[in-house]
Amino acid sequence: LAKTTQPISMDSYEGQEVNITCSHNNIATNDYITWYQQFPSQGPRFIIQGYKTKVTNEVASLFIPADRKSSTLSLPRVSLSDTAVYYCLVARYSSASKIIFGSGTRLSIRP
Amino acid sequence: DGGITQSPKYLFRKEGQNVTLSCEQNLNHDAMYWYRQDPGQGLRLIYYSQIVNDFQKGDIAEGYSVSREKKESFPLTVTSAQKNPTAFYLCASKGGEAYGFTFGSGSWLSVV
């Protein structure tokens, strides 16, 4: 199982770009990297997923270097509503197995 | 719409009582999971099931039990042996598609 390490918390301001990095040194060849967002008293929801290089969707970008030992979630022009906990998950999406979430990063956005 | 339904949203347990949290999915996913989340903390894996009639313990299975008699359903029983059950419980399912996990909206359990 790939263990993930993220910063416990981050602060930023509205309109700024926020980058959250996740370390996963023992990622396996067929593991994918997925990021989730969780608001209080709600289930986590999918943000973005990638395998290598860069992935972009309407809400975020995911940067993965060639060695895949880390990944960076980039949130452009954050707003107050982006205040949440963000989890990085490394898993083989095609198989069901014991999947462990890390502690997540608590992102606080200020006006 | 496909998704996961957890019930009840709020539940209170008395001392010595077993309570069961329901989790139903209509996503046709084979794998289902239960996580516990304490206030301000991350998710900890209780049990998971890869297929009907089979399940495995996660990291904190003591005091909990599950069953998987149907593909759609994965109920979690919090037994009286779980001395500190107050937490937010999340059920998830996982298919083979790219998005991975789908989570339910969670259930709060408190001891009275």
mmCIF file of C-alpha atoms in Angstrom:
data_model
loop_
_atom_site.group_PDB
_atom_site.id
_atom_site.type_symbol
_atom_site.label_atom_id
_atom_site.label_comp_id
_atom_site.label_asym_id
_atom_site.label_seq_id
_atom_site.Cartn_x
_atom_site.Cartn_y
_atom_site.Cartn_z
ATOM 1 C CA LEU A 1 0.000 0.000 0.000
ATOM 2 C CA ALA A 2 1.310 3.413 -0.939
ATOM 3 C CA LYS A 3 1.508 5.696 2.087
ATOM 4 C CA THR A 4 0.764 9.365 1.449
ATOM 5 C CA THR A 5 2.043 12.443 3.267
ATOM 6 C CA GLN A 6 0.407 15.858 3.021
ATOM 7 C CA PRO A 7 0.714 19.110 4.964
ATOM 8 C CA ILE A 8 -1.727 19.174 7.859
ATOM 9 C CA SER A 9 -3.023 22.648 7.052
ATOM 10 C CA MET A 10 -2.675 25.564 4.652
ATOM 11 C CA ASP A 11 -4.010 29.108 4.566
ATOM 12 C CA SER A 12 -4.590 31.348 1.573
ATOM 13 C CA TYR A 13 -6.682 34.278 0.374
ATOM 14 C CA GLU A 14 -9.499 34.595 -2.092
ATOM 15 C CA GLY A 15 -8.344 34.893 -5.681
ATOM 16 C CA GLN A 16 -4.995 33.227 -5.066
ATOM 17 C CA GLU A 17 -3.753 29.996 -6.595
ATOM 18 C CA VAL A 18 -3.276 27.220 -4.049
ATOM 19 C CA ASN A 19 -0.963 24.260 -4.518
ATOM 20 C CA ILE A 20 -1.160 21.248 -2.215
ATOM 21 C CA THR A 21 1.581 18.646 -2.539
ATOM 22 C CA CYS A 22 1.300 14.989 -1.622
ATOM 23 C CA SER A 23 4.261 12.612 -1.234
ATOM 24 C CA HIS A 24 3.862 8.951 -2.150
ATOM 25 C CA ASN A 25 7.335 7.480 -2.371
ATOM 26 C CA ASN A 26 6.314 3.835 -2.723
ATOM 27 C CA ILE A 27 3.702 4.267 -5.437
ATOM 28 C CA ALA A 28 3.333 1.169 -7.611
ATOM 29 C CA THR A 29 3.340 1.042 -11.388
ATOM 30 C CA ASN A 30 -0.419 0.544 -11.716
ATOM 31 C CA ASP A 31 -1.469 2.988 -8.992
ATOM 32 C CA TYR A 32 -3.416 6.109 -9.851
ATOM 33 C CA ILE A 33 -3.511 9.329 -7.856
ATOM 34 C CA THR A 34 -6.882 10.760 -6.916
ATOM 35 C CA TRP A 35 -7.750 13.876 -4.949
ATOM 36 C CA TYR A 36 -10.914 14.324 -2.918
ATOM 37 C CA GLN A 37 -12.533 17.322 -1.222
ATOM 38 C CA GLN A 38 -14.488 17.041 1.995
ATOM 39 C CA PHE A 39 -16.720 19.598 3.691
ATOM 40 C CA PRO A 40 -17.778 19.165 7.335
ATOM 41 C CA SER A 41 -20.358 16.426 7.912
ATOM 42 C CA GLN A 42 -20.288 15.373 4.251
ATOM 43 C CA GLY A 43 -18.687 12.516 2.367
ATOM 44 C CA PRO A 44 -15.551 13.259 0.332
ATOM 45 C CA ARG A 45 -16.145 14.039 -3.303
ATOM 46 C CA PHE A 46 -13.942 13.448 -6.316
ATOM 47 C CA ILE A 47 -11.904 16.371 -7.636
ATOM 48 C CA ILE A 48 -9.374 14.999 -10.091
ATOM 49 C CA GLN A 49 -7.416 11.895 -10.961
ATOM 50 C CA GLY A 50 -4.195 11.271 -12.882
ATOM 51 C CA TYR A 51 -1.423 8.817 -13.643
ATOM 52 C CA LYS A 52 1.423 10.982 -14.902
ATOM 53 C CA THR A 53 2.240 14.455 -16.261
ATOM 54 C CA LYS A 54 -0.604 16.949 -16.044
ATOM 55 C CA VAL A 55 -4.364 16.632 -15.875
ATOM 56 C CA THR A 56 -6.770 19.561 -15.892
ATOM 57 C CA ASN A 57 -10.514 19.787 -15.454
ATOM 58 C CA GLU A 58 -12.946 22.604 -14.772
ATOM 59 C CA VAL A 59 -12.031 22.925 -11.088
ATOM 60 C CA ALA A 60 -8.369 21.908 -10.675
ATOM 61 C CA SER A 61 -5.116 20.762 -12.191
ATOM 62 C CA LEU A 62 -2.977 17.848 -11.104
ATOM 63 C CA PHE A 63 0.759 17.830 -11.714
ATOM 64 C CA ILE A 64 2.660 14.546 -11.463
ATOM 65 C CA PRO A 65 6.429 14.431 -12.076
ATOM 66 C CA ALA A 66 8.071 11.683 -14.083
ATOM 67 C CA ASP A 67 9.093 9.649 -11.023
ATOM 68 C CA ARG A 68 5.488 9.840 -9.692
ATOM 69 C CA LYS A 69 6.719 10.000 -6.097
ATOM 70 C CA SER A 70 4.676 13.131 -5.475
ATOM 71 C CA SER A 71 1.748 15.014 -6.917
ATOM 72 C CA THR A 72 0.471 18.570 -6.640
ATOM 73 C CA LEU A 73 -3.136 19.637 -6.661
ATOM 74 C CA SER A 74 -3.521 23.156 -8.002
ATOM 75 C CA LEU A 75 -6.658 25.186 -7.295
ATOM 76 C CA PRO A 76 -6.812 28.366 -9.397
ATOM 77 C CA ARG A 77 -8.314 31.555 -7.942
ATOM 78 C CA VAL A 78 -9.731 30.048 -4.779
ATOM 79 C CA SER A 79 -12.848 31.357 -3.093
ATOM 80 C CA LEU A 80 -14.199 31.052 0.444
ATOM 81 C CA SER A 81 -16.179 28.000 -0.652
ATOM 82 C CA ASP A 82 -12.928 26.115 -1.288
ATOM 83 C CA THR A 83 -12.332 25.952 2.473
ATOM 84 C CA ALA A 84 -12.337 22.209 3.069
ATOM 85 C CA VAL A 85 -10.136 19.190 3.739
ATOM 86 C CA TYR A 86 -8.317 17.756 0.720
ATOM 87 C CA TYR A 87 -7.218 14.124 0.567
ATOM 88 C CA CYS A 88 -4.673 12.566 -1.734
ATOM 89 C CA LEU A 89 -5.321 8.885 -2.412
ATOM 90 C CA VAL A 90 -3.060 6.429 -4.200
ATOM 91 C CA ALA A 91 -4.798 3.239 -5.295
ATOM 92 C CA ARG A 92 -5.352 0.878 -8.195
ATOM 93 C CA TYR A 93 -8.742 1.966 -9.400
ATOM 94 C CA SER A 94 -9.369 -1.218 -11.319
ATOM 95 C CA SER A 95 -9.205 -3.448 -8.269
ATOM 96 C CA ALA A 96 -10.853 -3.494 -4.899
ATOM 97 C CA SER A 97 -8.460 -3.698 -2.015
ATOM 98 C CA LYS A 98 -7.650 -2.286 1.386
ATOM 99 C CA ILE A 99 -7.585 1.436 0.701
ATOM 100 C CA ILE A 100 -6.223 3.779 3.323
ATOM 101 C CA PHE A 101 -6.745 7.531 3.323
ATOM 102 C CA GLY A 102 -4.106 9.857 4.706
ATOM 103 C CA SER A 103 -4.821 12.606 7.183
ATOM 104 C CA GLY A 104 -5.651 15.180 4.538
ATOM 105 C CA THR A 105 -4.838 18.890 4.272
ATOM 106 C CA ARG A 106 -7.150 21.398 5.927
ATOM 107 C CA LEU A 107 -7.306 24.410 3.592
ATOM 108 C CA SER A 108 -8.592 27.694 4.991
ATOM 109 C CA ILE A 109 -9.383 30.559 2.606
ATOM 110 C CA ARG A 110 -9.622 34.084 3.988
ATOM 111 C CA PRO A 111 -11.386 37.094 2.432
ATOM 112 C CA ASP B 1 -29.498 8.980 -10.195
ATOM 113 C CA GLY B 2 -26.898 6.462 -9.120
ATOM 114 C CA GLY B 3 -25.371 6.857 -5.722
ATOM 115 C CA ILE B 4 -24.976 5.679 -2.165
ATOM 116 C CA THR B 5 -27.625 6.128 0.495
ATOM 117 C CA GLN B 6 -26.724 6.033 4.159
ATOM 118 C CA SER B 7 -29.268 6.019 6.951
ATOM 119 C CA PRO B 8 -30.009 7.264 9.465
ATOM 120 C CA LYS B 9 -28.215 10.615 9.310
ATOM 121 C CA TYR B 10 -28.174 10.830 13.126
ATOM 122 C CA LEU B 11 -28.312 7.967 15.598
ATOM 123 C CA PHE B 12 -28.016 7.712 19.349
ATOM 124 C CA ARG B 13 -26.821 4.622 21.134
ATOM 125 C CA LYS B 14 -27.467 3.671 24.721
ATOM 126 C CA GLU B 15 -24.951 1.815 26.845
ATOM 127 C CA GLY B 16 -24.875 -1.902 26.009
ATOM 128 C CA GLN B 17 -26.871 -1.477 22.845
ATOM 129 C CA ASN B 18 -26.005 -2.595 19.336
ATOM 130 C CA VAL B 19 -26.953 -0.266 16.498
ATOM 131 C CA THR B 20 -26.877 -0.781 12.747
ATOM 132 C CA LEU B 21 -26.040 1.782 10.082
ATOM 133 C CA SER B 22 -27.453 1.172 6.645
ATOM 134 C CA CYS B 23 -25.581 1.603 3.370
ATOM 135 C CA GLU B 24 -27.199 0.962 -0.018
ATOM 136 C CA GLN B 25 -25.727 1.602 -3.476
ATOM 137 C CA ASN B 26 -27.235 1.384 -6.952
ATOM 138 C CA LEU B 27 -23.970 1.885 -8.832
ATOM 139 C CA ASN B 28 -23.422 -1.827 -9.470
ATOM 140 C CA HIS B 29 -20.064 -1.558 -7.700
ATOM 141 C CA ASP B 30 -18.489 -4.749 -6.395
ATOM 142 C CA ALA B 31 -16.463 -3.209 -3.567
ATOM 143 C CA MET B 32 -17.870 -1.423 -0.541
ATOM 144 C CA TYR B 33 -16.149 0.205 2.439
ATOM 145 C CA TRP B 34 -16.871 1.612 5.882
ATOM 146 C CA TYR B 35 -14.768 4.419 7.350
ATOM 147 C CA ARG B 36 -14.889 6.133 10.700
ATOM 148 C CA GLN B 37 -14.059 9.811 11.068
ATOM 149 C CA ASP B 38 -13.569 11.463 14.447
ATOM 150 C CA PRO B 39 -14.004 15.248 14.643
ATOM 151 C CA GLY B 40 -11.116 17.032 12.946
ATOM 152 C CA GLN B 41 -9.464 13.764 11.967
ATOM 153 C CA GLY B 42 -8.986 11.739 8.795
ATOM 154 C CA LEU B 43 -10.775 8.605 7.643
ATOM 155 C CA ARG B 44 -9.977 5.253 9.234
ATOM 156 C CA LEU B 45 -10.942 1.998 7.566
ATOM 157 C CA ILE B 46 -13.270 -0.289 9.574
ATOM 158 C CA TYR B 47 -14.251 -3.034 7.114
ATOM 159 C CA TYR B 48 -14.333 -3.558 3.388
ATOM 160 C CA SER B 49 -15.931 -6.052 1.034
ATOM 161 C CA GLN B 50 -14.729 -6.904 -2.430
ATOM 162 C CA ILE B 51 -17.599 -9.206 -3.331
ATOM 163 C CA VAL B 52 -20.870 -10.561 -1.982
ATOM 164 C CA ASN B 53 -20.521 -12.860 1.058
ATOM 165 C CA ASP B 54 -16.922 -11.790 1.633
ATOM 166 C CA PHE B 55 -15.426 -9.011 3.751
ATOM 167 C CA GLN B 56 -12.137 -8.134 5.418
ATOM 168 C CA LYS B 57 -11.158 -6.205 8.511
ATOM 169 C CA GLY B 58 -9.664 -2.793 8.200
ATOM 170 C CA ASP B 59 -7.445 -1.047 10.732
ATOM 171 C CA ILE B 60 -10.081 -0.518 13.450
ATOM 172 C CA ALA B 61 -12.524 -3.445 13.131
ATOM 173 C CA GLU B 62 -12.782 -4.254 16.850
ATOM 174 C CA GLY B 63 -16.285 -3.611 18.155
ATOM 175 C CA TYR B 64 -17.844 -3.556 14.692
ATOM 176 C CA SER B 65 -19.416 -6.176 12.451
ATOM 177 C CA VAL B 66 -20.651 -6.199 8.858
ATOM 178 C CA SER B 67 -22.484 -8.402 6.396
ATOM 179 C CA ARG B 68 -22.612 -8.477 2.613
ATOM 180 C CA GLU B 69 -25.570 -10.623 1.612
ATOM 181 C CA LYS B 70 -26.437 -8.497 -1.419
ATOM 182 C CA LYS B 71 -24.260 -6.554 -3.817
ATOM 183 C CA GLU B 72 -26.219 -3.386 -3.112
ATOM 184 C CA SER B 73 -26.083 -3.482 0.667
ATOM 185 C CA PHE B 74 -23.290 -3.337 3.270
ATOM 186 C CA PRO B 75 -24.705 -2.622 6.751
ATOM 187 C CA LEU B 76 -22.413 -1.835 9.678
ATOM 188 C CA THR B 77 -23.295 -2.871 13.228
ATOM 189 C CA VAL B 78 -21.677 -0.989 16.056
ATOM 190 C CA THR B 79 -21.687 -3.428 18.951
ATOM 191 C CA SER B 80 -21.624 -2.788 22.684
ATOM 192 C CA ALA B 81 -17.967 -3.883 22.593
ATOM 193 C CA GLN B 82 -17.097 -0.604 20.848
ATOM 194 C CA LYS B 83 -16.587 1.581 23.920
ATOM 195 C CA ASN B 84 -16.095 4.882 22.105
ATOM 196 C CA PRO B 85 -18.427 4.820 19.100
ATOM 197 C CA THR B 86 -19.145 8.543 18.862
ATOM 198 C CA ALA B 87 -18.016 9.523 15.354
ATOM 199 C CA PHE B 88 -19.037 10.245 11.784
ATOM 200 C CA TYR B 89 -19.373 7.060 9.716
ATOM 201 C CA LEU B 90 -18.883 7.024 5.973
ATOM 202 C CA CYS B 91 -19.788 4.291 3.525
ATOM 203 C CA ALA B 92 -18.186 4.157 0.083
ATOM 204 C CA SER B 93 -18.276 1.970 -2.977
ATOM 205 C CA LYS B 94 -15.724 1.457 -5.686
ATOM 206 C CA GLY B 95 -16.061 0.288 -9.222
ATOM 207 C CA GLY B 96 -13.529 -0.255 -11.957
ATOM 208 C CA GLU B 97 -14.101 3.118 -13.563
ATOM 209 C CA ALA B 98 -11.671 6.005 -13.374
ATOM 210 C CA TYR B 99 -13.413 7.975 -10.645
ATOM 211 C CA GLY B 100 -12.789 5.366 -7.986
ATOM 212 C CA PHE B 101 -14.687 5.981 -4.822
ATOM 213 C CA THR B 102 -18.213 7.232 -4.382
ATOM 214 C CA PHE B 103 -19.118 8.189 -0.834
ATOM 215 C CA GLY B 104 -22.424 8.378 0.945
ATOM 216 C CA SER B 105 -23.453 11.453 2.917
ATOM 217 C CA GLY B 106 -22.452 9.901 6.232
ATOM 218 C CA SER B 107 -24.094 9.027 9.545
ATOM 219 C CA TRP B 108 -23.435 10.613 12.921
ATOM 220 C CA LEU B 109 -23.470 8.264 15.893
ATOM 221 C CA SER B 110 -23.495 9.496 19.469
ATOM 222 C CA VAL B 111 -23.694 7.746 22.809
ATOM 223 C CA VAL B 112 -26.364 8.796 25.309
#
